[in-house]
Structure formats: structure tokens, C-alpha cells
Amino acid sequence: METIIKLTEVNKIYRTEEIETQALENVNIDVEKGEFLSIMGPSGCGKSTLLNIMGLLDEPTSGEIELCGTKIDPRLSDNRLAEFRNRTLGFVFQSFHLISSLNVLDNVQLPLMYRGVGYGERMRRAKEVIERVGLSHRMKHTPVQLSGGQCQRVAIARAIVGNPEIILADEPSGSLDSQNRTELHRLFFDLRDTFGQTILIVTHDEELASISDRVVRMSDGKIIV
């Protein structure tokens, strides 16, 4: 199998004038292309920090990151990193991070606008993924007019509209009720089976973890399983 994410001896230390906190300690992990991986552990164990480093939203203090066969140079400019993220990664967050003043269609097409895709093609692709997540009838609604489960579906549509190779999700079902959590699980698997994307999810949801391909468990900044 092809390795799509590789972290080697990754450490992350947060420092202030008074305290030093090691969020990640000597983390080594390989993720295969098309794998559905759940990352679990108690609050504060480093799960979200690990996801942010994989997603190039944070820099490791030391260690190497390789994504999609590319070693990430820590000297890359913010613009180059942003461009790489936009083309390679899709993000789904527990708090959705939707723009409240924009309707569903405009929220979903944003990553393509940043990529420089023309208006007609942006709209076509955005409508296609909105239909995919079952929200065609809500395209003109703003986030405040949607339920939590619907907002999460919009966030997923936005994450996949650029056809990224990797989807990173941080507690995507944390604010959803049981019915919406189950529907969300099905949607992730449908996306993986249809498009072959690699999906990494930070979660406390044992049901979701149980149907993942693999579970990585963390404690005190270390991978223990």
C-alpha cells in the first residue's frame, strides 16, 4: 500500500516565559492511502495538536512531515503552505467554521475561489457536492437556518469540493445527537468508498472508532497503540 502521511520523530513543545509543555513526544506514524483512521485519547493528550500538524496548521518543534510523497520544508512561506493545504487537504471541525453571512452554496465554493477556479466551474462543483451530502434543498439557506447536523454536512461538502486526497476531521460528531452522528458516520464511509480519500478523525466516539479501519490511541503526547 502507498503511504500518504508519514510523521517521523515529531515533537511539539509550547513555551511561555514560565512554563514548557510537551504536547507531542517522538510521534511516528504512517497512514496508508485510502485508510480511515480514528485518533482517540483523553482530553489534552495531543490528539488535536497531532491533527493540526498533519494538516500543516501548526509546525512541529522537531521531526519530519511527509504528505502525498512531498517532504514538508519548514522554511516554506505561509502562502506556499496555504496553497499546498488548499489542493491536498480538506478540514472538518466540530464548530463547523462556516461564514454566517454566506449561504450554503457560497460557503462550499470558497476553497475553489481561493484556488482561482472560474465562477461557473465553482458553482457546478459546489452544487454537485452539496447534492452528494443531501442538502440540495438548502443551498440558499444561511448557517443560522440549519440544524447542527446540516451545518456539519455543509462543512464536509466544503472540505471535499476541491477533491483533496486527505480529509482531516476534529471531533466532527461531538456536537451532534445520536441520529446525526450515525448519518455522519455513513457519509464519511460513503465518501471514502466512492472517492478513495484518506480520512483521519480525532474523536471520543467509540462507535465511530469501532468501524474505522484502524484506531490510534494517545496518552500524554505519545502514541500508545
Coordinates of C-alpha atoms in Angstrom, one line a residue, residues 37-203:
L37 CA -8.1 6.2 10.8
S38 CA -9.5 7.3 14.2
I39 CA -7.3 9.0 16.7
M40 CA -8.5 8.6 20.3
G41 CA -7.4 9.5 23.8
P42 CA -8.4 11.7 26.8
S43 CA -8.7 15.4 26.5
G44 CA -5.4 17.2 26.5
C45 CA -3.4 14.1 25.3
G46 CA -2.3 15.8 22.0
K47 CA -4.9 14.5 19.5
S48 CA -5.8 17.9 18.0
T49 CA -2.2 19.0 18.0
L50 CA -1.3 15.9 16.0
L51 CA -4.1 16.6 13.6
N52 CA -3.1 20.2 13.2
I53 CA 0.5 19.3 12.4
M54 CA -0.7 16.7 9.9
G55 CA -2.8 19.4 8.3
L56 CA 0.1 22.0 8.3
L57 CA -1.9 24.3 10.6
D58 CA 0.9 24.1 13.2
E59 CA 4.6 23.5 13.0
P60 CA 6.4 20.7 14.9
T61 CA 9.2 21.8 17.2
S62 CA 11.3 19.0 15.6
G63 CA 10.8 16.0 13.3
E64 CA 9.7 15.4 9.7
I65 CA 6.4 15.5 7.9
E66 CA 5.7 13.9 4.5
L67 CA 2.3 14.3 2.8
C68 CA 1.4 12.7 -0.5
G69 CA 5.1 12.0 -1.3
T70 CA 6.2 15.5 -0.5
K71 CA 8.6 16.3 2.4
I72 CA 7.3 19.5 4.0
D73 CA 10.1 22.0 4.2
P74 CA 9.8 24.0 7.4
R75 CA 11.1 27.1 5.5
L76 CA 8.1 27.2 3.2
S77 CA 6.3 30.5 3.2
D78 CA 2.8 30.8 4.6
N79 CA 1.5 31.3 1.1
R80 CA 3.1 28.2 -0.2
L81 CA 1.8 26.2 2.7
A82 CA -1.7 27.6 2.2
E83 CA -1.6 26.6 -1.5
F84 CA -0.5 23.1 -0.6
R85 CA -3.2 22.7 2.0
N86 CA -5.9 24.0 -0.4
R87 CA -5.0 21.5 -3.0
T88 CA -4.2 18.5 -0.8
L89 CA -6.3 18.7 2.4
G90 CA -9.9 19.1 3.5
F91 CA -10.8 20.1 7.0
V92 CA -13.9 19.4 9.1
F93 CA -14.2 21.0 12.5
Q94 CA -16.6 20.4 15.4
S95 CA -17.6 24.1 15.4
F96 CA -18.1 24.0 11.6
H97 CA -16.3 27.3 10.9
L98 CA -19.0 28.3 8.3
I99 CA -19.4 32.0 7.4
S100 CA -22.7 33.1 8.9
S101 CA -23.4 35.8 6.3
L102 CA -23.0 33.4 3.3
N103 CA -25.5 30.8 2.1
V104 CA -24.7 27.1 1.8
L105 CA -23.6 27.4 -1.9
D106 CA -21.3 30.3 -1.2
N107 CA -19.7 28.6 1.8
V108 CA -19.0 25.5 -0.1
Q109 CA -17.5 27.1 -3.1
L110 CA -14.9 29.2 -1.1
P111 CA -11.9 26.8 -1.4
L112 CA -12.3 26.8 -5.2
M113 CA -12.4 30.6 -5.3
Y114 CA -9.1 30.7 -3.3
R115 CA -7.7 28.3 -5.9
G116 CA -8.7 30.6 -8.7
V117 CA -11.3 28.3 -10.3
G118 CA -13.8 30.2 -12.5
Y119 CA -17.2 31.1 -11.3
G120 CA -19.2 28.7 -13.4
E121 CA -17.0 25.7 -12.6
R122 CA -17.1 26.7 -8.9
M123 CA -20.8 26.7 -8.9
R124 CA -21.1 23.4 -10.7
R125 CA -18.8 21.6 -8.4
A126 CA -20.2 23.1 -5.3
K127 CA -23.8 22.1 -6.3
E128 CA -22.5 18.6 -7.0
V129 CA -21.1 18.0 -3.6
I130 CA -24.0 19.7 -1.8
E131 CA -26.2 17.2 -3.6
R132 CA -23.8 14.5 -2.5
V133 CA -24.3 15.3 1.2
G134 CA -28.1 15.6 0.7
L135 CA -28.6 19.3 1.0
S136 CA -29.7 20.4 -2.4
H137 CA -32.9 21.8 -1.0
R138 CA -30.9 24.1 1.4
M139 CA -28.4 25.7 -1.0
K140 CA -29.8 29.2 -0.4
H141 CA -30.1 28.9 3.4
T142 CA -27.5 30.5 5.7
P143 CA -26.0 28.5 8.6
V144 CA -28.3 30.0 11.2
Q145 CA -31.2 28.5 9.3
L146 CA -29.8 25.0 9.5
S147 CA -29.6 22.3 12.2
G148 CA -26.3 21.2 13.7
G149 CA -26.3 18.1 11.5
Q150 CA -26.9 20.1 8.4
C151 CA -24.1 22.5 9.2
Q152 CA -21.8 19.6 9.6
R153 CA -22.8 18.3 6.2
V154 CA -22.1 21.8 4.7
A155 CA -18.7 21.7 6.3
I156 CA -18.0 18.3 4.8
A157 CA -19.1 19.5 1.4
R158 CA -16.7 22.4 1.7
A159 CA -13.9 20.0 2.7
I160 CA -14.4 17.8 -0.3
V161 CA -15.3 20.3 -3.0
G162 CA -11.7 20.5 -4.1
N163 CA -11.3 16.7 -4.2
P164 CA -8.5 16.7 -1.6
E165 CA -6.5 13.5 -1.1
I166 CA -6.8 13.7 2.7
I167 CA -9.7 14.8 4.9
L168 CA -8.9 15.8 8.5
A169 CA -11.8 16.0 10.9
D170 CA -11.5 17.2 14.6
E171 CA -14.4 15.8 16.7
P172 CA -16.9 16.1 13.8
S173 CA -19.7 14.4 15.7
G174 CA -19.0 16.0 19.0
S175 CA -21.9 18.4 18.9
L176 CA -24.4 16.1 17.1
D177 CA -27.2 13.9 18.5
S178 CA -27.1 10.2 18.0
Q179 CA -29.1 10.1 14.8
N180 CA -27.0 12.8 13.2
R181 CA -23.8 11.0 14.4
T182 CA -24.9 7.8 12.7
E183 CA -25.7 9.7 9.4
L184 CA -22.3 11.4 9.6
H185 CA -20.5 8.1 10.0
R186 CA -22.3 6.7 6.9
L187 CA -21.4 9.8 5.0
F188 CA -17.7 9.5 5.7
F189 CA -17.6 5.9 4.7
D190 CA -19.6 6.7 1.5
L191 CA -17.0 9.4 0.6
R192 CA -14.1 7.1 1.3
D193 CA -15.6 4.2 -0.7
T194 CA -16.7 6.5 -3.6
F195 CA -13.6 8.7 -3.9
G196 CA -10.9 6.7 -2.2
Q197 CA -9.9 9.6 0.1
T198 CA -7.8 9.1 3.2
I199 CA -9.8 10.2 6.3
L200 CA -8.3 10.9 9.7
I201 CA -10.7 11.7 12.6
V202 CA -10.0 12.9 16.1
T203 CA -12.9 11.5 18.1

